[in-house]
Coordinates of C-alpha atoms and ligand atoms in Angstrom, one line a residue:
Chain B
M1 CA 0.0 0.0 0.0
A2 CA 1.3 3.4 -0.9
V3 CA 1.5 6.2 1.6
S4 CA 2.3 9.9 1.6
K5 CA 2.8 11.7 4.9
K6 CA 4.2 15.0 6.2
V7 CA 6.4 14.7 9.2
V8 CA 8.5 17.1 11.2
L9 CA 11.9 15.7 12.1
R10 CA 14.0 17.2 14.8
F11 CA 17.5 15.9 15.4
P12 CA 20.1 16.8 17.9
R13 CA 23.2 18.8 17.0
R14 CA 25.4 15.7 16.9
M15 CA 23.3 14.3 14.0
V16 CA 23.1 17.4 11.9
E17 CA 26.0 16.2 9.8
R18 CA 24.8 12.6 9.2
P19 CA 23.3 11.6 5.8
I20 CA 20.0 10.4 7.3
I21 CA 17.8 11.4 4.4
Y22 CA 20.0 9.8 1.9
R23 CA 19.6 6.5 3.8
L24 CA 15.9 6.9 3.9
A25 CA 15.8 7.1 0.1
K26 CA 18.4 4.4 -0.5
D27 CA 17.6 1.8 2.0
Y28 CA 13.8 2.2 2.3
D29 CA 13.0 3.4 -1.2
L30 CA 11.1 6.4 0.1
E31 CA 10.6 9.4 -2.1
F32 CA 11.0 12.7 -0.2
N33 CA 10.2 16.3 -0.6
I34 CA 11.9 18.8 1.7
L35 CA 9.3 21.4 2.8
K36 CA 11.5 23.1 5.3
A37 CA 14.9 22.8 6.7
S38 CA 16.5 24.9 9.3
I39 CA 18.6 24.9 12.5
T40 CA 16.4 25.9 15.4
P41 CA 17.6 28.3 18.1
E42 CA 18.6 25.3 20.3
Q43 CA 20.9 24.4 17.4
E44 CA 18.9 21.3 16.5
G45 CA 18.2 20.4 13.0
L46 CA 14.6 20.8 12.0
L47 CA 13.3 19.2 8.8
V48 CA 9.8 19.1 7.5
L49 CA 9.5 16.3 4.9
E50 CA 6.8 14.9 2.7
L51 CA 7.5 11.1 2.5
K52 CA 6.1 8.8 -0.1
G53 CA 6.5 5.1 -0.5
N54 CA 5.3 1.7 0.5
Q55 CA 3.6 1.5 3.9
A56 CA 5.9 -1.3 5.1
E57 CA 9.0 0.5 4.0
Y58 CA 7.7 3.7 5.4
D59 CA 7.2 2.1 8.8
R60 CA 10.7 0.6 8.7
G61 CA 12.1 4.0 7.6
I62 CA 10.5 5.7 10.6
E63 CA 11.8 3.1 12.9
F64 CA 15.3 3.6 11.6
L65 CA 14.9 7.4 12.3
L66 CA 13.7 6.8 15.8
K67 CA 16.5 4.4 16.5
A68 CA 19.0 7.0 15.2
G69 CA 17.7 9.5 17.8
V70 CA 15.5 11.6 15.6
Q71 CA 12.3 13.0 17.1
I72 CA 9.4 12.7 14.8
Q73 CA 6.1 14.6 14.9
S74 CA 3.3 14.1 12.5
L75 CA 2.0 17.2 11.0
S76 CA -1.5 16.3 12.1
Q77 CA -0.6 17.9 15.4
D78 CA -2.6 21.0 15.4
I79 CA -1.6 24.3 16.9
T80 CA -4.3 26.8 17.6
R81 CA -4.4 30.2 19.2
N82 CA -6.9 30.9 22.0
E83 CA -8.1 34.3 20.8
E84 CA -9.4 35.1 24.3
R85 CA -6.0 34.6 25.9
C86 CA -3.9 36.2 23.2
T87 CA -2.9 39.7 24.3
Q88 CA -1.5 40.6 20.9
C89 CA 1.9 41.2 22.5
G90 CA 3.9 40.1 19.5
A91 CA 6.4 37.9 21.3
C92 CA 5.7 35.0 19.0
V93 CA 6.4 36.8 15.8
T94 CA 10.2 36.3 15.7
V95 CA 10.0 33.0 17.5
C96 CA 8.2 31.0 14.8
P97 CA 10.6 29.5 12.3
T98 CA 8.1 29.5 9.4
G99 CA 6.6 33.0 9.8
A100 CA 3.1 31.8 10.8
F101 CA 2.6 35.0 12.7
K102 CA 2.4 38.2 10.7
L103 CA 2.3 41.7 12.1
D104 CA -0.2 44.0 10.5
P105 CA 2.0 47.1 10.2
K106 CA -1.0 49.5 10.5
T107 CA -2.8 48.1 13.5
Q108 CA 0.1 46.1 15.0
L109 CA -2.2 43.2 15.3
V110 CA -0.6 39.8 15.2
I111 CA -2.2 37.6 12.6
F112 CA -1.8 33.8 13.0
N113 CA -1.8 31.8 9.8
N114 CA -2.3 28.1 10.8
E115 CA -1.6 27.0 7.2
K116 CA 2.1 28.0 7.6
C117 CA 2.4 26.2 11.0
I118 CA 4.6 23.1 11.0
G119 CA 3.8 22.2 14.6
C120 CA 7.3 22.7 15.9
G121 CA 5.9 23.9 19.2
L122 CA 8.4 26.7 19.8
C123 CA 5.7 29.3 20.3
I124 CA 4.0 27.3 23.1
P125 CA 6.4 28.2 25.9
A126 CA 7.3 31.5 24.3
C127 CA 3.8 32.9 24.6
P128 CA 3.5 34.7 27.9
P129 CA -0.2 34.3 28.5
H130 CA -0.2 30.7 27.2
A131 CA -2.5 31.5 24.3
M132 CA -0.9 29.0 21.9
E133 CA -2.4 25.5 22.4
V134 CA -1.4 22.0 21.0
H135 CA -4.1 19.5 20.1
F136 CA -3.3 16.0 19.2
Chain P
M1 CA -6.1 80.6 27.2
A2 CA -5.1 78.2 29.9
K3 CA -7.7 75.8 31.3
T4 CA -7.9 74.3 34.8
I5 CA -8.6 70.8 35.8
A6 CA -11.7 72.0 37.6
E7 CA -13.0 73.6 34.4
I8 CA -12.3 70.3 32.5
N9 CA -14.2 68.3 35.2
E10 CA -17.2 70.7 34.8
K11 CA -17.2 69.9 31.1
I12 CA -17.0 66.1 31.8
K13 CA -20.0 66.5 34.1
T14 CA -22.1 68.1 31.4
G15 CA -20.9 65.6 28.8
K16 CA -19.1 68.4 26.8
A17 CA -15.5 67.4 27.3
V18 CA -13.5 67.0 24.1
V19 CA -11.3 63.9 24.3
F20 CA -8.8 62.3 21.9
T21 CA -6.4 59.4 22.4
A22 CA -2.7 60.1 22.1
E23 CA -2.8 58.4 18.7
E24 CA -5.7 60.5 17.4
I25 CA -4.4 63.8 18.7
I26 CA -1.4 63.6 16.3
R27 CA -3.8 64.1 13.3
V28 CA -6.0 66.5 15.1
A29 CA -3.1 68.8 15.9
Q30 CA -1.8 68.5 12.3
E31 CA -5.2 69.6 10.9
K32 CA -6.1 72.3 13.4
G33 CA -2.7 73.5 14.4
V34 CA -1.4 73.3 18.0
K35 CA -3.0 76.6 19.1
Q36 CA -6.5 75.8 18.1
A37 CA -6.3 72.1 19.2
A38 CA -5.1 73.2 22.6
R39 CA -8.1 75.5 22.9
E40 CA -10.6 72.9 21.8
V41 CA -9.3 69.7 23.3
D42 CA -9.7 69.0 27.0
V43 CA -8.1 65.6 27.6
V44 CA -5.7 63.3 25.7
T45 CA -5.8 59.7 26.9
T46 CA -2.8 57.3 26.8
G47 CA -2.4 53.6 27.4
T48 CA 0.1 50.8 27.8
F49 CA -0.3 47.1 28.2
G50 CA 2.8 45.0 29.0
I51 CA 4.5 42.7 31.4
M52 CA 5.3 44.8 34.5
C53 CA 7.3 42.8 36.9
S54 CA 7.2 45.1 39.9
S55 CA 3.6 44.4 40.4
G56 CA 1.9 42.9 43.4
A57 CA -1.2 43.0 45.6
Y58 CA -2.0 43.0 49.2
F59 CA -5.0 41.5 51.0
N60 CA -6.6 41.5 54.3
I61 CA -8.2 38.1 54.7
G62 CA -10.3 38.7 57.8
H63 CA -9.7 37.1 61.2
A64 CA -10.1 33.4 61.6
S65 CA -11.7 31.8 64.7
P66 CA -9.7 30.9 66.7
R67 CA -7.3 33.6 65.5
I68 CA -4.0 33.1 63.7
K69 CA -1.1 35.5 63.3
L70 CA 0.1 35.3 59.7
G71 CA 2.7 37.9 60.4
G72 CA 6.0 36.1 61.0
G73 CA 4.6 32.8 59.8
R74 CA 4.3 31.3 56.3
A75 CA 1.5 31.6 53.8
Y76 CA 0.9 30.1 50.3
L77 CA -1.8 31.1 47.8
N78 CA -2.3 28.2 45.4
D79 CA 1.2 27.0 46.5
V80 CA 2.8 30.4 45.6
P81 CA 4.4 32.0 48.7
A82 CA 3.0 35.3 49.9
Y83 CA 4.9 37.8 52.1
T84 CA 3.9 37.5 55.8
G85 CA 6.1 40.3 57.3
L86 CA 3.0 42.3 58.0
A87 CA 0.3 42.1 60.7
A88 CA -2.0 39.1 61.6
A89 CA -4.4 39.1 58.7
D90 CA -2.4 40.9 55.9
L91 CA -0.6 39.3 53.0
F92 CA 1.4 40.7 50.1
L93 CA 1.8 38.7 46.9
G94 CA 4.4 39.7 44.3
A95 CA 3.9 38.9 40.6
N96 CA 7.3 37.1 40.4
A97 CA 6.7 34.7 43.3
L98 CA 7.1 31.0 42.5
P99 CA 5.9 27.8 44.2
D100 CA 8.8 26.3 46.2
D101 CA 8.8 23.3 44.0
D102 CA 8.8 25.0 40.7
P103 CA 11.8 23.6 38.7
R104 CA 12.8 27.2 37.8
N105 CA 15.7 27.1 35.4
R106 CA 16.9 23.7 36.4
F107 CA 16.1 22.6 32.9
H108 CA 17.0 25.7 30.9
P109 CA 14.9 27.5 29.7
G110 CA 12.3 26.9 32.4
E111 CA 8.7 27.4 31.6
F112 CA 7.5 29.2 34.7
N113 CA 3.9 28.1 34.2
Y114 CA 2.4 29.4 37.4
G115 CA 3.3 32.2 39.9
G116 CA 2.2 35.3 41.7
G117 CA 0.9 37.0 38.6
H118 CA -1.3 34.0 37.8
V119 CA -2.7 34.0 41.3
I120 CA -3.6 37.7 41.0
E121 CA -5.3 37.0 37.6
E122 CA -7.3 34.1 39.1
L123 CA -8.4 36.2 42.1
V124 CA -9.5 39.0 39.9
A125 CA -11.4 36.5 37.7
G126 CA -13.4 35.6 40.8
K127 CA -11.9 32.1 41.2
D128 CA -11.4 30.6 44.6
V129 CA -7.7 30.5 45.7
R130 CA -6.3 28.1 48.3
L131 CA -4.6 29.6 51.3
V132 CA -2.3 27.4 53.4
A133 CA -0.7 29.1 56.3
T134 CA 1.3 28.2 59.3
A135 CA 2.2 30.3 62.4
Y136 CA 4.0 30.0 65.6
G137 CA 1.0 30.7 67.9
T138 CA 0.7 33.4 70.6
D139 CA -1.5 33.8 73.6
C140 CA -3.8 36.1 71.6
Y141 CA -3.4 34.3 68.3
P142 CA -3.2 30.6 69.3
R143 CA -3.8 28.9 66.0
K144 CA -0.8 27.4 64.2
R145 CA -2.4 26.2 60.9
L146 CA -5.0 27.5 58.5
E147 CA -6.2 26.0 55.3
T148 CA -9.1 27.6 53.5
W149 CA -10.4 28.8 50.2
L150 CA -10.4 32.5 49.6
N151 CA -12.5 34.5 47.2
I152 CA -11.8 38.1 46.3
K153 CA -15.4 39.1 47.2
D154 CA -14.9 37.9 50.8
L155 CA -11.6 39.7 51.4
N156 CA -11.7 43.0 53.4
E157 CA -9.3 44.6 51.1
A158 CA -7.7 43.4 47.8
V159 CA -5.4 46.1 46.5
L160 CA -3.1 46.1 43.5
F161 CA 0.1 47.9 44.4
N162 CA 2.8 48.1 41.8
I163 CA 6.0 49.8 42.8
R164 CA 7.4 50.3 39.3
N165 CA 5.2 50.4 36.1
A166 CA 4.8 52.3 32.9
Y167 CA 8.4 52.9 32.2
Q168 CA 9.1 56.0 30.2
N169 CA 11.0 54.4 27.4
Y170 CA 12.9 51.1 27.6
N171 CA 15.8 49.2 26.2
V172 CA 15.6 47.4 22.9
A173 CA 17.1 43.9 23.2
V174 CA 19.4 42.0 20.9
N175 CA 21.8 39.1 21.4
L176 CA 25.2 39.4 19.9
S177 CA 26.5 36.0 21.1
D178 CA 26.3 32.8 19.1
K179 CA 23.8 31.0 21.2
T180 CA 20.1 31.6 21.9
I181 CA 19.3 33.4 25.2
Y182 CA 16.1 33.6 27.1
T183 CA 15.6 37.0 28.8
Y184 CA 12.8 39.1 30.3
M185 CA 12.8 40.7 26.8
G186 CA 12.0 37.3 25.3
M187 CA 13.9 34.8 23.3
L188 CA 16.8 36.3 21.5
K189 CA 18.3 34.5 18.6
P190 CA 22.1 34.3 18.2
K191 CA 24.0 36.8 16.1
M192 CA 21.3 39.5 16.3
G193 CA 18.7 37.2 14.8
N194 CA 15.9 39.3 16.2
V195 CA 15.2 42.6 18.0
N196 CA 12.6 42.8 20.9
Y197 CA 11.2 46.0 22.3
S198 CA 8.7 46.9 25.0
S199 CA 6.9 50.1 24.9
A200 CA 3.6 51.4 23.4
G201 CA 5.7 54.3 22.0
Q202 CA 3.5 57.3 21.1
L203 CA 0.6 56.0 23.2
S204 CA 2.7 55.4 26.3
P205 CA 1.7 57.6 29.3
L206 CA 5.0 59.2 30.2
F207 CA 6.0 59.9 26.6
N208 CA 3.0 62.2 26.3
D209 CA 4.0 64.2 29.4
P210 CA 7.7 63.9 29.3
F211 CA 8.4 66.4 32.0
Y212 CA 5.6 65.2 34.3
Q213 CA 3.8 68.5 34.1
T214 CA 0.4 66.9 34.7
I215 CA 1.0 63.3 35.9
G216 CA 1.9 63.4 39.6
I217 CA 1.1 61.8 42.9
G218 CA -2.7 61.4 43.1
T219 CA -3.4 61.3 39.4
R220 CA -6.4 59.1 38.8
I221 CA -5.8 56.5 36.1
F222 CA -7.1 53.4 34.3
L223 CA -5.6 50.5 36.1
G224 CA -6.2 46.9 35.3
G225 CA -9.7 47.7 33.9
G226 CA -10.7 49.6 37.0
T227 CA -9.6 53.0 38.3
G228 CA -6.5 53.5 40.4
F229 CA -4.0 56.3 41.3
V230 CA -0.4 57.2 40.9
A231 CA 0.9 56.6 44.4
W232 CA 4.5 57.8 44.0
Q233 CA 7.3 57.9 41.5
G234 CA 8.1 54.3 40.6
T235 CA 11.3 52.7 41.9
Q236 CA 14.3 53.4 39.6
H237 CA 12.6 56.7 38.5
N238 CA 15.4 58.3 36.6
P239 CA 14.3 61.6 35.1
T240 CA 17.7 63.1 34.4
V241 CA 18.6 60.9 31.4
P242 CA 19.6 62.4 28.0
R243 CA 16.6 63.7 26.1
T244 CA 15.9 64.7 22.5
E245 CA 15.4 68.4 21.6
K246 CA 11.7 67.7 22.1
G247 CA 12.3 66.5 25.7
I248 CA 11.8 62.8 25.0
P249 CA 14.1 60.6 27.1
K250 CA 16.4 58.5 24.9
G251 CA 16.4 55.6 27.3
G252 CA 14.6 54.3 30.4
A253 CA 13.6 57.3 32.5
G254 CA 10.5 58.1 34.6
T255 CA 8.4 55.3 36.2
L256 CA 5.2 55.2 38.2
A257 CA 4.1 53.4 41.3
V258 CA 0.4 52.8 41.1
I259 CA -2.3 51.6 43.4
G260 CA -6.0 50.6 43.0
D261 CA -8.8 48.5 44.2
L262 CA -8.3 45.0 42.8
K263 CA -12.0 44.2 43.3
Q264 CA -12.9 46.6 40.4
M265 CA -10.4 45.2 38.0
S266 CA -10.7 42.6 35.3
P267 CA -8.7 39.6 34.2
K268 CA -8.7 41.1 30.7
W269 CA -6.3 43.8 31.9
L270 CA -4.4 41.8 34.5
V271 CA -3.0 38.7 32.9
G272 CA -0.6 36.3 34.5
A273 CA 2.6 35.9 32.3
S274 CA 5.1 33.2 31.9
V275 CA 8.4 34.4 30.6
Q276 CA 10.4 31.5 29.3
G277 CA 13.7 31.0 31.0
Y278 CA 13.1 34.1 33.2
G279 CA 10.1 33.8 35.5
C280 CA 6.5 34.6 36.2
S281 CA 5.0 38.1 36.0
L282 CA 1.9 40.1 35.4
T283 CA 0.7 41.9 32.3
V284 CA -0.8 45.1 33.4
G285 CA -3.0 47.6 31.6
I286 CA -2.5 51.3 32.5
G287 CA -4.1 54.4 31.0
V288 CA -3.3 57.9 32.1
P289 CA -5.4 61.0 31.1
I290 CA -3.6 64.2 30.3
P291 CA -5.5 67.4 30.9
I292 CA -4.8 69.9 28.1
L293 CA -4.1 72.9 30.3
N294 CA -2.1 74.8 27.8
E295 CA -0.4 74.7 24.3
E296 CA 2.8 73.3 25.6
I297 CA 1.1 70.3 27.2
L298 CA -0.8 69.6 24.0
Q299 CA 2.3 69.9 22.0
Y300 CA 3.9 67.1 24.1
T301 CA 1.0 64.8 23.5
T302 CA 1.5 65.0 19.7
V303 CA 4.7 63.0 20.0
T304 CA 4.9 60.3 17.3
D305 CA 6.8 57.0 17.1
A306 CA 9.3 58.6 14.7
D307 CA 10.2 61.1 17.5
I308 CA 11.0 58.5 20.1
Y309 CA 14.5 56.9 20.2
A310 CA 15.5 53.9 22.2
Q311 CA 18.9 52.2 22.8
V312 CA 19.6 48.8 21.4
I313 CA 21.4 46.8 24.1
D314 CA 23.2 43.4 23.9
Y315 CA 21.5 41.1 26.4
S316 CA 24.2 38.4 26.1
D317 CA 26.9 40.6 27.5
A318 CA 26.6 44.3 28.0
Y319 CA 23.3 44.0 29.9
P320 CA 24.2 41.2 32.3
Q321 CA 27.6 42.7 33.0
R322 CA 26.1 46.1 33.5
R323 CA 28.2 47.8 30.9
P324 CA 26.8 51.0 29.3
D325 CA 27.6 50.0 25.7
T326 CA 24.8 50.4 23.2
V327 CA 24.7 48.7 19.8
A328 CA 22.6 51.3 18.1
E329 CA 19.8 53.8 18.5
V330 CA 16.5 53.2 16.7
T331 CA 13.1 54.8 16.6
Y332 CA 9.8 53.2 17.5
A333 CA 8.6 54.0 14.0
E334 CA 11.4 51.7 12.7
L335 CA 10.7 49.1 15.3
K336 CA 7.0 48.9 14.5
S337 CA 7.7 48.5 10.8
G338 CA 8.6 44.8 11.5
K339 CA 12.3 45.2 10.8
V340 CA 15.2 47.5 11.6
K341 CA 18.6 48.1 10.1
I342 CA 21.4 47.7 12.6
K343 CA 25.0 47.6 11.4
G344 CA 23.8 47.2 7.8
K345 CA 21.7 44.1 8.7
D346 CA 17.9 43.9 8.4
V347 CA 16.7 42.4 11.7
P348 CA 13.1 41.3 12.3
T349 CA 11.5 43.0 15.3
A350 CA 8.9 41.8 17.8
A351 CA 7.1 43.7 20.5
R352 CA 6.7 42.6 24.1
S353 CA 4.0 45.1 25.0
S354 CA 0.8 45.1 23.1
Y355 CA 0.1 48.1 21.0
P356 CA -3.5 47.0 20.0
R357 CA -4.4 46.7 23.7
A358 CA -2.8 50.0 24.5
V359 CA -5.1 51.5 21.8
E360 CA -8.0 49.9 23.4
I361 CA -7.1 51.2 26.9
A362 CA -6.7 54.8 25.6
A363 CA -10.1 54.4 23.8
T364 CA -11.8 53.0 26.9
L365 CA -10.5 55.8 29.1
K366 CA -11.7 58.3 26.5
D367 CA -15.1 56.7 26.6
W368 CA -15.2 56.8 30.4
I369 CA -14.4 60.5 30.3
Q370 CA -16.9 61.4 27.6
T371 CA -19.7 59.5 29.3
G372 CA -19.0 61.2 32.7
K373 CA -17.7 58.1 34.4
F374 CA -14.2 59.3 35.1
F375 CA -13.0 62.7 36.4
L376 CA -9.5 64.1 36.5
T377 CA -7.6 64.8 39.6
E378 CA -5.1 67.6 40.5
P379 CA -1.9 65.9 41.5
V380 CA -1.1 66.6 45.1
E381 CA 2.6 66.5 44.5
K382 CA 4.8 66.5 41.4
L383 CA 7.1 63.6 40.5
P384 CA 10.8 64.5 40.6
G385 CA 11.6 66.1 37.3
A386 CA 14.5 66.5 34.9
E387 CA 16.1 69.2 37.1
S388 CA 15.6 67.4 40.4
G389 CA 19.0 65.7 40.2
V390 CA 17.3 62.4 41.0
T391 CA 19.2 59.6 39.3
V392 CA 19.1 55.8 39.6
K393 CA 22.3 54.5 41.2
P394 CA 23.8 51.1 40.6
L395 CA 24.7 49.0 43.6
R396 CA 28.1 49.9 45.0
E397 CA 29.2 46.6 46.5
R398 CA 31.1 46.8 49.7
P399 CA 32.6 43.4 50.6
I400 CA 31.8 42.2 54.1
E401 CA 35.0 41.4 56.0
G402 CA 34.8 38.1 57.9
Ligands
SF4_1 S1 3.0 35.6 22.0 FE1 0.9 34.7 22.5 S2 -0.2 36.5 23.4 FE2 1.6 37.3 22.3 S3 0.8 37.8 20.2 FE3 1.7 35.7 20.1 S4 0.0 34.3 20.5 FE4 -0.7 36.4 21.2
SF4_2 S1 4.2 25.6 16.3 FE1 4.2 27.8 16.6 S2 6.3 28.4 16.2 FE2 6.1 26.3 15.4 S3 5.5 26.6 13.3 FE3 3.6 26.5 14.4 S4 3.1 28.6 14.9 FE4 5.2 28.6 14.3

């Protein structure tokens, strides 16, 4: 059975140099599409991938990643903003690695665009009134 | 012709007072000219909504039966320690207080999910708060332990008392080091990856009365959604800093100590805050009315973000080491555009204080005045001004010989 999934991979600094994705393609025959790649403020590697392939191979590939010490989050994790709690302070704007928060230059309102969110979770502890919420 | 506060209050009573916010007045003065605007306008309202760490509240919980002397004992509100150095039934709770078992920064950066600021928010929201107190027992106050729910409506007094709020200007923070740091100015990315600032700029109370001509001790204000008063100059009040030609301080300067009845306030305007890697605090809404007594006072309220400069400080080194070095000087107009150019690099900016909420506070205060719900007060004493010689001194450490 064929699958196509979006996942967020976070790997510790010691692994940033290892050819993990190459192994995924070569050993598990998974097709990948890099949606985002960056080094987070904690100096971790952050990679958002779309993976396509056979379900069995996909599962083995994920197992390989987990064993190697990669943290995997499925993009189905949903991040929402509790509009009642948001004080429009702006603290999240430069925290988010994908620019999901935009400042309206006229009103200085912070607009949250859920579409751009990759569920990295960085805004959760950075939001002073705890307005950003994770739903699984 | 100069007006008096009594005349303005007369107009408020009859619903005739002309009021604008500190944002609106900029355009009004441009259109009418300062002279005419000063004649026509009675009050300009300001606002600010940000994390203000030197906030706290005191309570009188009423006497238990048998009696207990909290003074000199220990007391916890929802596990957050309250100060018991006062009399038998009085407690003071600071916004930064943390439960004894909070992990703090043991795993850096700590999350600081719940502290004094959160307890204040819950009390104001009308929620029950758990008091656990122990005492040593006296002949007149025999009890040694008390555990009870408290609700704000049952307290004799619940008073917000913030000893330093509404900073007139503030540092702008960057991080020049090569690792992420977590500060009270927020998360700062390495190598100047972002710039954080914290002021409502042109709407902020003390920018609109830079020489404290109208704001003084006894000034009635919007505080946390209710009314309060300026109690004193805030701690670290530092009026003698360098100023621009228009009198605007170029760095942190004046501050206010404010006080008000917590029972009238609302959790919309007093919000518990968790500052990652730093601690707990309270986000406070303050709005100050400025009576337009003459042209000069009106002129000052027309200050714009482009007129206000702030100092960019490196929070990885200069700030913690208390060195005076600044990285750059920027205006709030630049900061609010979303990015600033520092040393040839475009750096994205983020606010720590909420401009949209500051706008709402100024508008609310305007509405209160226009509808006769809020009257202005004559300050009973001036705050120390630019000529007072008052400055904030750093600590001069004197080693204690053993
Ligand atoms: S940090 Fe939180 S409160 Fe501030 S604007 Fe972002 S979501 Fe809203
Ligand atoms: S979880 Fe928060 S910080 Fe991460 S991408 Fe989504 S909005 Fe941005």
